[in-house]
Coordinates of C-alpha atoms in Angstrom, one line a residue:
M93 CA 20.5 -153.9 -60.3
K94 CA 23.3 -154.7 -57.9
A95 CA 26.4 -152.5 -57.9
S96 CA 29.8 -154.2 -57.5
L97 CA 33.4 -153.4 -57.7
Q98 CA 35.9 -155.4 -59.7
A99 CA 39.7 -155.3 -59.7
K100 CA 41.3 -155.6 -63.1
M101 CA 45.0 -155.8 -63.9
G102 CA 46.6 -154.7 -67.1
Q103 CA 49.8 -153.3 -68.6
Q104 CA 50.0 -149.7 -69.7
M105 CA 52.5 -147.1 -70.5
A106 CA 52.0 -143.5 -71.6
L107 CA 52.9 -142.4 -75.1
T108 CA 55.8 -140.2 -74.1
P109 CA 57.3 -137.5 -76.3
Q110 CA 60.5 -139.7 -76.6
L111 CA 58.5 -142.6 -78.0
L112 CA 56.6 -140.3 -80.4
Q113 CA 60.0 -139.0 -81.5
S114 CA 61.3 -142.5 -82.2
I115 CA 58.2 -143.3 -84.3
R116 CA 58.3 -140.1 -86.2
L117 CA 62.0 -140.5 -87.0
L118 CA 61.1 -143.6 -89.0
Q119 CA 59.2 -141.5 -91.4
V120 CA 61.2 -138.3 -91.9
T121 CA 63.3 -138.0 -95.0
S122 CA 67.0 -137.7 -95.0
L123 CA 66.9 -133.9 -95.5
Q124 CA 64.4 -133.4 -92.7
L125 CA 66.5 -135.6 -90.4
E126 CA 69.7 -133.7 -91.2
Q127 CA 68.0 -130.4 -90.3
E128 CA 66.7 -131.8 -87.0
L129 CA 70.1 -133.3 -86.1
Q130 CA 71.7 -129.9 -86.8
Q131 CA 69.2 -128.2 -84.5
L132 CA 69.8 -130.8 -81.8
L133 CA 73.6 -130.3 -82.0
E134 CA 73.0 -126.6 -81.5
R135 CA 70.9 -127.0 -78.3
N136 CA 72.5 -130.1 -76.7
P137 CA 76.2 -129.6 -75.8
L138 CA 76.6 -133.3 -74.8
L139 CA 76.3 -134.4 -78.5
E140 CA 78.9 -133.9 -81.1
Q141 CA 79.3 -134.8 -84.7
E142 CA 81.8 -137.5 -85.7
P143 CA 84.5 -136.1 -88.0
E144 CA 83.9 -137.0 -91.7
D145 CA 87.5 -138.1 -92.0
E146 CA 86.9 -141.0 -89.6
P147 CA 84.8 -143.4 -91.6
L148 CA 83.0 -146.1 -89.6
P149 CA 83.7 -149.6 -90.8
A150 CA 80.8 -151.6 -92.1
S151 CA 81.1 -154.2 -89.4
A152 CA 81.2 -151.5 -86.7
E153 CA 78.2 -149.8 -88.1
A154 CA 76.2 -153.0 -88.2
E155 CA 77.3 -153.9 -84.6
R156 CA 76.3 -150.5 -83.3
A157 CA 72.9 -150.6 -85.0
G158 CA 72.3 -154.1 -83.7
L159 CA 73.1 -152.9 -80.1
E160 CA 70.7 -150.0 -80.5
A161 CA 68.0 -152.2 -81.8
A162 CA 68.6 -154.6 -78.9
A163 CA 68.1 -151.8 -76.5
W164 CA 64.8 -150.9 -78.2
D165 CA 63.7 -154.6 -77.9
E166 CA 63.9 -154.3 -74.1
L167 CA 60.9 -152.1 -74.2
P168 CA 57.4 -153.7 -73.9
E169 CA 55.9 -154.1 -77.4
P170 CA 53.4 -153.2 -78.8
M171 CA 51.5 -152.3 -75.7
F172 CA 53.8 -149.5 -74.6
L173 CA 52.4 -147.4 -77.4
S174 CA 48.8 -147.8 -76.5
G175 CA 48.7 -144.9 -74.1
G176 CA 46.5 -146.9 -71.7
G177 CA 45.3 -150.3 -70.7
Y178 CA 45.7 -152.9 -73.5
A179 CA 43.2 -155.7 -73.9
G180 CA 43.0 -156.2 -77.6
D181 CA 44.7 -158.2 -80.3
P182 CA 48.5 -158.4 -79.6
D183 CA 49.1 -158.1 -83.4
D184 CA 47.2 -154.8 -83.5
D185 CA 50.0 -152.2 -83.5
P186 CA 48.8 -148.9 -81.9
T187 CA 51.4 -147.1 -83.9
A188 CA 49.1 -147.5 -86.9
R189 CA 47.0 -144.6 -85.4
I190 CA 49.9 -142.2 -86.1
A191 CA 49.4 -140.8 -89.6
A192 CA 51.8 -142.1 -92.3
G193 CA 52.5 -140.4 -95.6
Q194 CA 49.7 -140.2 -98.2
S195 CA 49.6 -142.8 -100.9
S196 CA 50.1 -141.5 -104.5
D197 CA 47.2 -143.9 -105.5
P198 CA 43.9 -142.0 -105.2
R199 CA 42.0 -145.3 -104.8
Q200 CA 44.1 -146.2 -101.8
R201 CA 43.8 -142.7 -100.3
L202 CA 40.0 -142.9 -100.5
L203 CA 39.9 -146.4 -99.0
D204 CA 42.1 -145.3 -96.1
Q205 CA 39.6 -142.5 -95.3
M206 CA 36.6 -144.8 -95.6
A207 CA 38.2 -147.4 -93.3
L208 CA 37.4 -145.2 -90.3
R209 CA 33.6 -145.6 -90.8
S210 CA 33.2 -148.7 -93.0
T211 CA 33.0 -152.4 -92.5
P212 CA 35.3 -154.8 -94.4
R213 CA 32.4 -155.8 -96.6
E214 CA 31.6 -152.1 -97.4
L215 CA 35.3 -151.5 -98.2
A216 CA 35.4 -154.5 -100.6
L217 CA 32.3 -153.2 -102.4
A218 CA 33.8 -149.8 -102.6
A219 CA 37.1 -151.2 -103.9
Y220 CA 35.2 -152.9 -106.7
W221 CA 33.6 -149.7 -107.9
L222 CA 37.0 -147.8 -107.7
D223 CA 38.5 -150.5 -109.9
C224 CA 35.7 -149.7 -112.4
C225 CA 36.7 -146.0 -112.5
D226 CA 39.1 -144.2 -114.7
D227 CA 41.9 -141.9 -113.3
R228 CA 39.4 -139.0 -113.0
G229 CA 36.9 -141.0 -110.9
Y230 CA 34.3 -141.6 -113.6
L231 CA 32.8 -145.1 -114.2
E232 CA 34.1 -146.9 -117.3
G233 CA 30.7 -148.4 -118.1
P234 CA 27.0 -148.2 -117.3
P235 CA 26.3 -148.6 -113.6
D236 CA 23.7 -151.4 -114.0
A237 CA 25.9 -153.5 -116.2
L238 CA 28.9 -153.0 -113.9
A239 CA 26.8 -153.9 -110.9
A240 CA 25.6 -157.1 -112.5
Q241 CA 29.2 -158.0 -113.5
G242 CA 30.4 -157.2 -109.9
A243 CA 27.7 -159.5 -108.4
S244 CA 29.0 -162.4 -110.5
Q245 CA 32.7 -161.5 -109.9
L246 CA 32.5 -161.1 -106.1
R247 CA 30.2 -164.0 -105.5
E248 CA 32.9 -166.2 -104.0
E249 CA 34.6 -163.4 -102.0
L250 CA 31.4 -161.8 -100.6
A251 CA 28.6 -164.3 -99.9
G252 CA 25.2 -163.2 -100.9
V253 CA 26.3 -160.1 -102.8
S254 CA 23.8 -158.7 -105.3
A255 CA 23.6 -156.1 -107.9
D256 CA 21.3 -154.0 -105.7
E257 CA 23.8 -154.1 -102.9
L258 CA 26.6 -153.0 -105.2
L259 CA 24.4 -150.1 -106.5
A260 CA 23.8 -149.0 -102.9
A261 CA 27.6 -149.1 -102.3
R262 CA 28.1 -146.9 -105.4
Q263 CA 25.6 -144.4 -104.0
R264 CA 27.6 -144.2 -100.7
L265 CA 30.7 -143.5 -102.8
L266 CA 28.8 -140.7 -104.7
D267 CA 27.8 -139.0 -101.5
G268 CA 30.9 -140.0 -99.5
E269 CA 34.3 -138.5 -98.6
W270 CA 34.9 -137.5 -102.2
P271 CA 31.5 -136.4 -103.5
G272 CA 30.9 -137.5 -107.1
M273 CA 33.3 -140.5 -106.9
A274 CA 32.1 -143.4 -109.2
A275 CA 29.8 -141.0 -111.1
A276 CA 28.5 -142.2 -114.5
D277 CA 28.9 -138.7 -116.1
P278 CA 29.8 -135.1 -115.2
R279 CA 26.1 -134.3 -114.5
E280 CA 25.9 -136.9 -111.7
C281 CA 29.3 -135.8 -110.3
L282 CA 28.3 -132.2 -110.1
L283 CA 24.9 -133.1 -108.5
A284 CA 26.7 -135.1 -105.8
Q285 CA 29.0 -132.2 -105.0
L286 CA 26.1 -129.9 -104.8
R287 CA 24.2 -132.2 -102.4
A288 CA 27.3 -132.0 -100.1
L289 CA 27.0 -128.2 -99.8
P290 CA 24.8 -126.4 -97.2
P291 CA 21.2 -125.9 -98.4
G292 CA 20.2 -122.5 -99.8
P293 CA 18.6 -120.8 -102.7
A294 CA 21.8 -120.7 -104.8
R295 CA 22.3 -124.5 -104.3
T296 CA 18.7 -125.3 -105.2
L297 CA 19.0 -123.2 -108.4
A298 CA 22.4 -124.7 -109.2
M299 CA 21.0 -128.3 -108.9
Q300 CA 18.1 -127.3 -111.4
I301 CA 20.7 -125.9 -113.8
V302 CA 22.9 -129.1 -113.6
S303 CA 19.9 -131.4 -113.8
G304 CA 18.2 -130.0 -116.9
H305 CA 20.0 -127.0 -118.4
L306 CA 23.7 -127.9 -118.8
D307 CA 23.5 -127.0 -122.5
L308 CA 22.5 -123.4 -121.6
L309 CA 25.3 -123.3 -119.0
A310 CA 27.8 -124.5 -121.5
R311 CA 26.8 -121.6 -123.9
H312 CA 27.0 -119.1 -121.0
D313 CA 23.4 -118.2 -121.8
Q314 CA 22.4 -116.7 -118.4
A315 CA 19.4 -114.9 -119.9
G316 CA 18.1 -118.3 -121.2
L317 CA 18.6 -119.8 -117.8
A318 CA 16.7 -117.0 -116.1
A319 CA 13.8 -117.5 -118.5
A320 CA 13.8 -121.3 -118.2
L321 CA 13.9 -121.2 -114.4
G322 CA 11.9 -118.1 -113.7
A323 CA 14.7 -116.5 -111.7
T324 CA 16.4 -113.1 -111.7
S325 CA 19.7 -112.5 -113.3
E326 CA 21.3 -112.0 -109.9
E327 CA 20.0 -115.4 -108.7
I328 CA 21.2 -117.1 -111.9
A329 CA 24.7 -115.4 -111.5
A330 CA 25.0 -116.7 -108.0
A331 CA 24.0 -120.2 -109.0
V332 CA 26.3 -120.3 -112.0
S333 CA 29.2 -119.1 -109.9
L334 CA 28.4 -122.0 -107.4
V335 CA 28.5 -124.5 -110.3
L336 CA 31.7 -123.1 -111.7
S337 CA 33.3 -123.5 -108.2
L338 CA 32.8 -127.3 -108.3
Q339 CA 35.5 -129.8 -109.4
P340 CA 35.2 -131.1 -112.9
H341 CA 36.0 -134.6 -111.7
P342 CA 35.8 -136.2 -108.2
V343 CA 39.4 -137.4 -107.7
E344 CA 41.2 -135.3 -105.1
Q345 CA 44.8 -134.7 -105.8
P346 CA 47.3 -134.7 -102.9
P347 CA 49.0 -131.4 -102.2
E348 CA 52.0 -130.9 -104.4
P349 CA 55.2 -131.6 -102.4
E350 CA 57.8 -128.9 -102.1
P351 CA 60.6 -129.5 -104.6
A352 CA 63.6 -131.0 -102.9
Y353 CA 66.9 -132.6 -103.8
I354 CA 66.8 -136.4 -103.7
V355 CA 69.5 -137.8 -101.4
P356 CA 69.5 -141.7 -101.5
D357 CA 69.2 -143.2 -98.1
V358 CA 70.4 -146.6 -99.2
I359 CA 72.8 -147.9 -101.9
A360 CA 72.5 -151.2 -103.7
W361 CA 75.0 -152.7 -106.1
R362 CA 76.0 -156.0 -107.6
A363 CA 79.3 -157.5 -106.4
N364 CA 80.7 -161.0 -106.0
G365 CA 77.8 -162.6 -107.8
G366 CA 75.1 -161.1 -105.6
W367 CA 73.5 -157.9 -104.4
Q368 CA 75.0 -155.7 -101.7
V369 CA 73.1 -153.2 -99.7
R370 CA 74.3 -150.5 -97.3
L371 CA 73.1 -147.2 -95.8
N372 CA 74.3 -144.0 -97.3
T373 CA 76.3 -142.6 -94.4
R374 CA 76.6 -139.3 -96.2
S375 CA 72.8 -138.7 -96.1
Q376 CA 73.0 -137.6 -92.4
P377 CA 75.6 -136.5 -89.9
R378 CA 76.8 -139.2 -87.5
L379 CA 76.4 -138.2 -83.8
R380 CA 78.0 -139.4 -80.6
L381 CA 78.2 -138.4 -77.0
C382 CA 80.9 -136.1 -76.0
A383 CA 83.8 -137.6 -74.0
Y384 CA 82.9 -135.5 -70.9
A385 CA 79.1 -136.2 -71.1
E386 CA 78.9 -138.5 -68.1
Q387 CA 81.0 -136.3 -66.0
A388 CA 79.2 -133.1 -66.9
A389 CA 75.8 -134.7 -66.1
S390 CA 76.7 -136.0 -62.7
G391 CA 75.2 -133.9 -59.9
H392 CA 73.4 -131.5 -62.3
E393 CA 69.7 -132.0 -62.9
G394 CA 69.5 -130.0 -66.1
M395 CA 72.5 -131.7 -67.6
R396 CA 71.1 -135.1 -66.7
G397 CA 68.0 -134.2 -68.8
L398 CA 70.2 -133.3 -71.7
L399 CA 72.1 -136.6 -71.3
E400 CA 68.9 -138.6 -71.4
E401 CA 67.8 -136.7 -74.5
A402 CA 71.1 -137.4 -76.2
R403 CA 71.0 -141.1 -75.4
W404 CA 67.4 -141.5 -76.6
M405 CA 68.2 -139.7 -79.8
L406 CA 71.2 -142.0 -80.5
R407 CA 69.0 -145.0 -79.7
S408 CA 66.2 -143.8 -82.0
L409 CA 68.7 -143.2 -84.8
G410 CA 70.0 -146.7 -84.3
I411 CA 66.5 -148.1 -84.6
R412 CA 65.8 -146.1 -87.7
N413 CA 69.0 -147.1 -89.5
E414 CA 68.6 -150.8 -88.6
T415 CA 65.0 -150.9 -89.7
L416 CA 65.8 -149.1 -92.9
L417 CA 68.7 -151.4 -93.7
K418 CA 66.7 -154.6 -92.9
T419 CA 63.8 -153.4 -95.0
A420 CA 66.0 -152.4 -98.0
R421 CA 67.8 -155.8 -97.9
V422 CA 64.4 -157.6 -98.1
L423 CA 63.2 -155.3 -101.0
V424 CA 66.4 -155.8 -103.0
A425 CA 66.4 -159.6 -102.4
R426 CA 62.7 -159.9 -103.5
Q427 CA 63.1 -157.6 -106.5
Q428 CA 66.4 -158.8 -107.9
A429 CA 64.7 -159.7 -111.2
F430 CA 63.4 -156.1 -111.5
L431 CA 66.8 -154.6 -110.8
E432 CA 68.5 -156.8 -113.3
H433 CA 65.9 -157.0 -116.1
G434 CA 63.4 -154.1 -115.8
E435 CA 59.8 -153.3 -115.0
E436 CA 58.3 -156.4 -116.6
S437 CA 60.1 -158.5 -114.0
I438 CA 58.9 -156.7 -110.9
A439 CA 57.4 -159.3 -108.5
P440 CA 54.2 -158.9 -106.4
L441 CA 55.2 -157.6 -103.0
T442 CA 53.2 -156.0 -100.2
L443 CA 53.9 -154.2 -96.9
K444 CA 52.7 -157.4 -95.2
D445 CA 55.2 -159.6 -97.0
V446 CA 58.1 -157.4 -95.9
A447 CA 56.8 -156.9 -92.4
E448 CA 56.5 -160.6 -91.8
E449 CA 60.1 -161.2 -93.0
I450 CA 61.7 -158.6 -90.8
G451 CA 59.4 -159.3 -87.8
M452 CA 57.7 -155.8 -87.6
H453 CA 54.3 -154.3 -88.1
E454 CA 53.1 -153.2 -91.6
S455 CA 52.8 -149.6 -90.3
T456 CA 56.5 -149.6 -89.4
V457 CA 57.4 -150.8 -92.9
S458 CA 55.1 -148.1 -94.4
R459 CA 56.8 -145.3 -92.4
I460 CA 60.4 -146.4 -93.0
T461 CA 59.8 -146.6 -96.8
T462 CA 58.0 -143.2 -97.0
G463 CA 60.1 -140.6 -98.7
K464 CA 63.2 -142.9 -98.7
Y465 CA 65.3 -143.5 -101.8
I466 CA 67.6 -146.3 -102.9
Q467 CA 70.5 -145.8 -105.4
T468 CA 70.7 -148.8 -107.8
P469 CA 72.3 -149.5 -111.2
R470 CA 68.8 -148.9 -112.6
G471 CA 68.7 -145.4 -111.2
T472 CA 67.6 -143.8 -107.9
L473 CA 64.2 -145.2 -106.9
E474 CA 61.8 -144.5 -104.1
L475 CA 61.5 -147.6 -101.9
K476 CA 57.8 -147.5 -102.4
Q477 CA 58.4 -148.3 -106.1
L478 CA 59.7 -151.8 -105.1
F479 CA 56.3 -152.7 -103.9
A480 CA 53.8 -154.1 -106.4
V481 CA 50.2 -155.4 -106.0
R482 CA 49.4 -158.8 -107.4
L483 CA 46.8 -158.6 -110.1
E484 CA 43.8 -160.8 -109.3
G485 CA 44.0 -164.2 -111.0
A486 CA 47.6 -163.7 -112.2
D487 CA 51.0 -164.6 -110.8
V488 CA 52.6 -161.3 -111.8
S489 CA 52.2 -157.7 -110.5
G490 CA 50.0 -155.0 -112.0
A491 CA 53.2 -152.9 -112.5
A492 CA 54.7 -155.7 -114.6
I493 CA 51.6 -156.0 -116.7
K494 CA 51.6 -152.2 -117.3
A495 CA 55.2 -152.5 -118.6
M496 CA 54.1 -155.3 -120.9
V497 CA 51.3 -153.2 -122.2
R498 CA 53.7 -150.3 -123.0
R499 CA 56.1 -152.7 -124.7
L500 CA 53.4 -154.2 -126.9
I501 CA 52.2 -150.8 -127.9
E502 CA 55.7 -149.5 -128.6
S503 CA 56.4 -152.5 -130.9
E504 CA 53.0 -152.6 -132.7
P505 CA 52.9 -152.0 -136.5
A506 CA 52.4 -148.3 -137.3
H507 CA 49.6 -149.0 -139.8
A508 CA 47.7 -151.4 -137.5
P509 CA 47.8 -150.3 -133.8
L510 CA 46.7 -152.8 -131.3
A511 CA 43.3 -152.4 -129.7
D512 CA 42.8 -153.0 -126.0
D513 CA 41.1 -156.4 -126.5
A514 CA 43.9 -157.4 -128.9
I515 CA 46.5 -156.6 -126.2
A516 CA 44.5 -158.6 -123.6
A517 CA 44.5 -161.5 -126.0
L518 CA 48.3 -161.3 -126.5
L519 CA 48.8 -161.2 -122.8
A520 CA 46.6 -164.2 -122.4
R521 CA 48.8 -166.2 -124.8
Q522 CA 51.6 -165.6 -122.3
G523 CA 49.4 -167.0 -119.5
I524 CA 48.4 -163.5 -118.1
R525 CA 44.6 -163.1 -118.2
V526 CA 43.4 -159.5 -117.8
A527 CA 40.2 -157.8 -118.8
R528 CA 40.0 -155.3 -121.6
R529 CA 39.1 -152.6 -119.2
T530 CA 42.2 -153.3 -117.2
V531 CA 44.4 -152.9 -120.3
A532 CA 42.5 -149.6 -121.0
K533 CA 43.1 -148.4 -117.5
Y534 CA 46.9 -149.1 -117.7
R535 CA 47.1 -147.5 -121.2
E536 CA 45.5 -144.3 -119.8
Q537 CA 47.9 -144.3 -116.8
L538 CA 50.7 -144.5 -119.4
A539 CA 49.2 -141.5 -121.2
I540 CA 48.8 -143.5 -124.4
A541 CA 45.9 -142.7 -126.7
P542 CA 43.4 -145.4 -128.0
A543 CA 44.2 -147.4 -131.1
R544 CA 42.1 -145.3 -133.5
E545 CA 43.9 -142.1 -132.4
R546 CA 47.3 -143.8 -132.7
K547 CA 46.5 -144.9 -136.2
R548 CA 45.5 -141.4 -137.2
A549 CA 48.7 -140.0 -135.7
A550 CA 50.8 -142.6 -137.5
G551 CA 49.1 -141.6 -140.8
G552 CA 50.0 -138.0 -140.1
G553 CA 53.6 -138.8 -139.5
T554 CA 53.6 -139.2 -135.7
R555 CA 54.2 -142.7 -134.4
M556 CA 52.4 -142.5 -131.1
A557 CA 49.7 -140.1 -129.8
R558 CA 49.5 -139.3 -126.1
A559 CA 46.2 -139.3 -124.3
G560 CA 44.8 -135.8 -123.4

């Protein structure tokens, strides 16, 4: 083999702390930002807070944000964030590598984790099985029947898909990031969790208990377990303790957020026959350079560093505010019907739709809507609530259909509650075709009991029963 040297040119720029700061500021909440700005004011004497009795006119605010955004646009994009040579797809934004906030949808959280090691086809197969699961992570039907149904349903989307391939994908879910996901029953879920543990005598015994002696475990009959498995009471106690340490269902819940006051970042209202949107200037202190900043920094190395820090922070704040305002205006414009008429009118809208309209990457839209709230006549809403996924085969969003399901159940006759298939038929008359299992899933998400339980509750004097 002949060795050779080749010269190759490419653009690159390091991911500096300042750039990381600008990206991170897109995602922080208003309360977090206020705390950071107060700390910055304390350590940087070249920054000062604008007096609250000097309101900034709307035109001046927009002009300043526009100038700051223009300054940002002078930087190379998106290659400057790659931290090295860039030779990939120019639409592939490296900022996507910086973690965004976790989705409240467990299905999306799991798919995000799987995306690191799975192909698009494997993700599509996993998404099918997750759609077949209830909110706890258990399948809503027999695996073989669901696999046959999926092979027919996904034939156009995934060429050559078979029931066997779908069953293999379910097995990967069972033994994947969330052990037990897509299990057919608690026994299968517990066994998957045990397989994920390090091998040892206690695990082996625990798997035998779960496989064939759950009835004895449920009765707390450790003596019966010891006799059935030929083990000592100490060994049985260790195995039982291991089983009891497992999760009863596979869905992992995100950590509970710390309670905090909600401060709207954006305000939207109807005026002059349309919708107006502006930033809530009271959600964060307005900063500016001190009048003596340039003079103080001249000839002093340390002060020049503080001046650069102050300028970059002001620029980053301008980018954050401009991005937030543009995103909020698009969301309000696309969801006018929802703001005026309610949940049944919410339109399908994705991060990609908004990103294309404002000319930014989806990851930027995801960050700027994380933990941000908008004050509307319908109440204070999280910006994420204005996104809605289009239900396959329908022209409306899943959130709108969920609201329709709730309305139909709330208006049903007390003596004759609507079954899930009856609700699906009523929706079909309105041109919205959904499967019975989809109606059942939405009903469970609304914490509404099945028809037979609602009928019993109505007979006992209670109009609607809530699912346990």
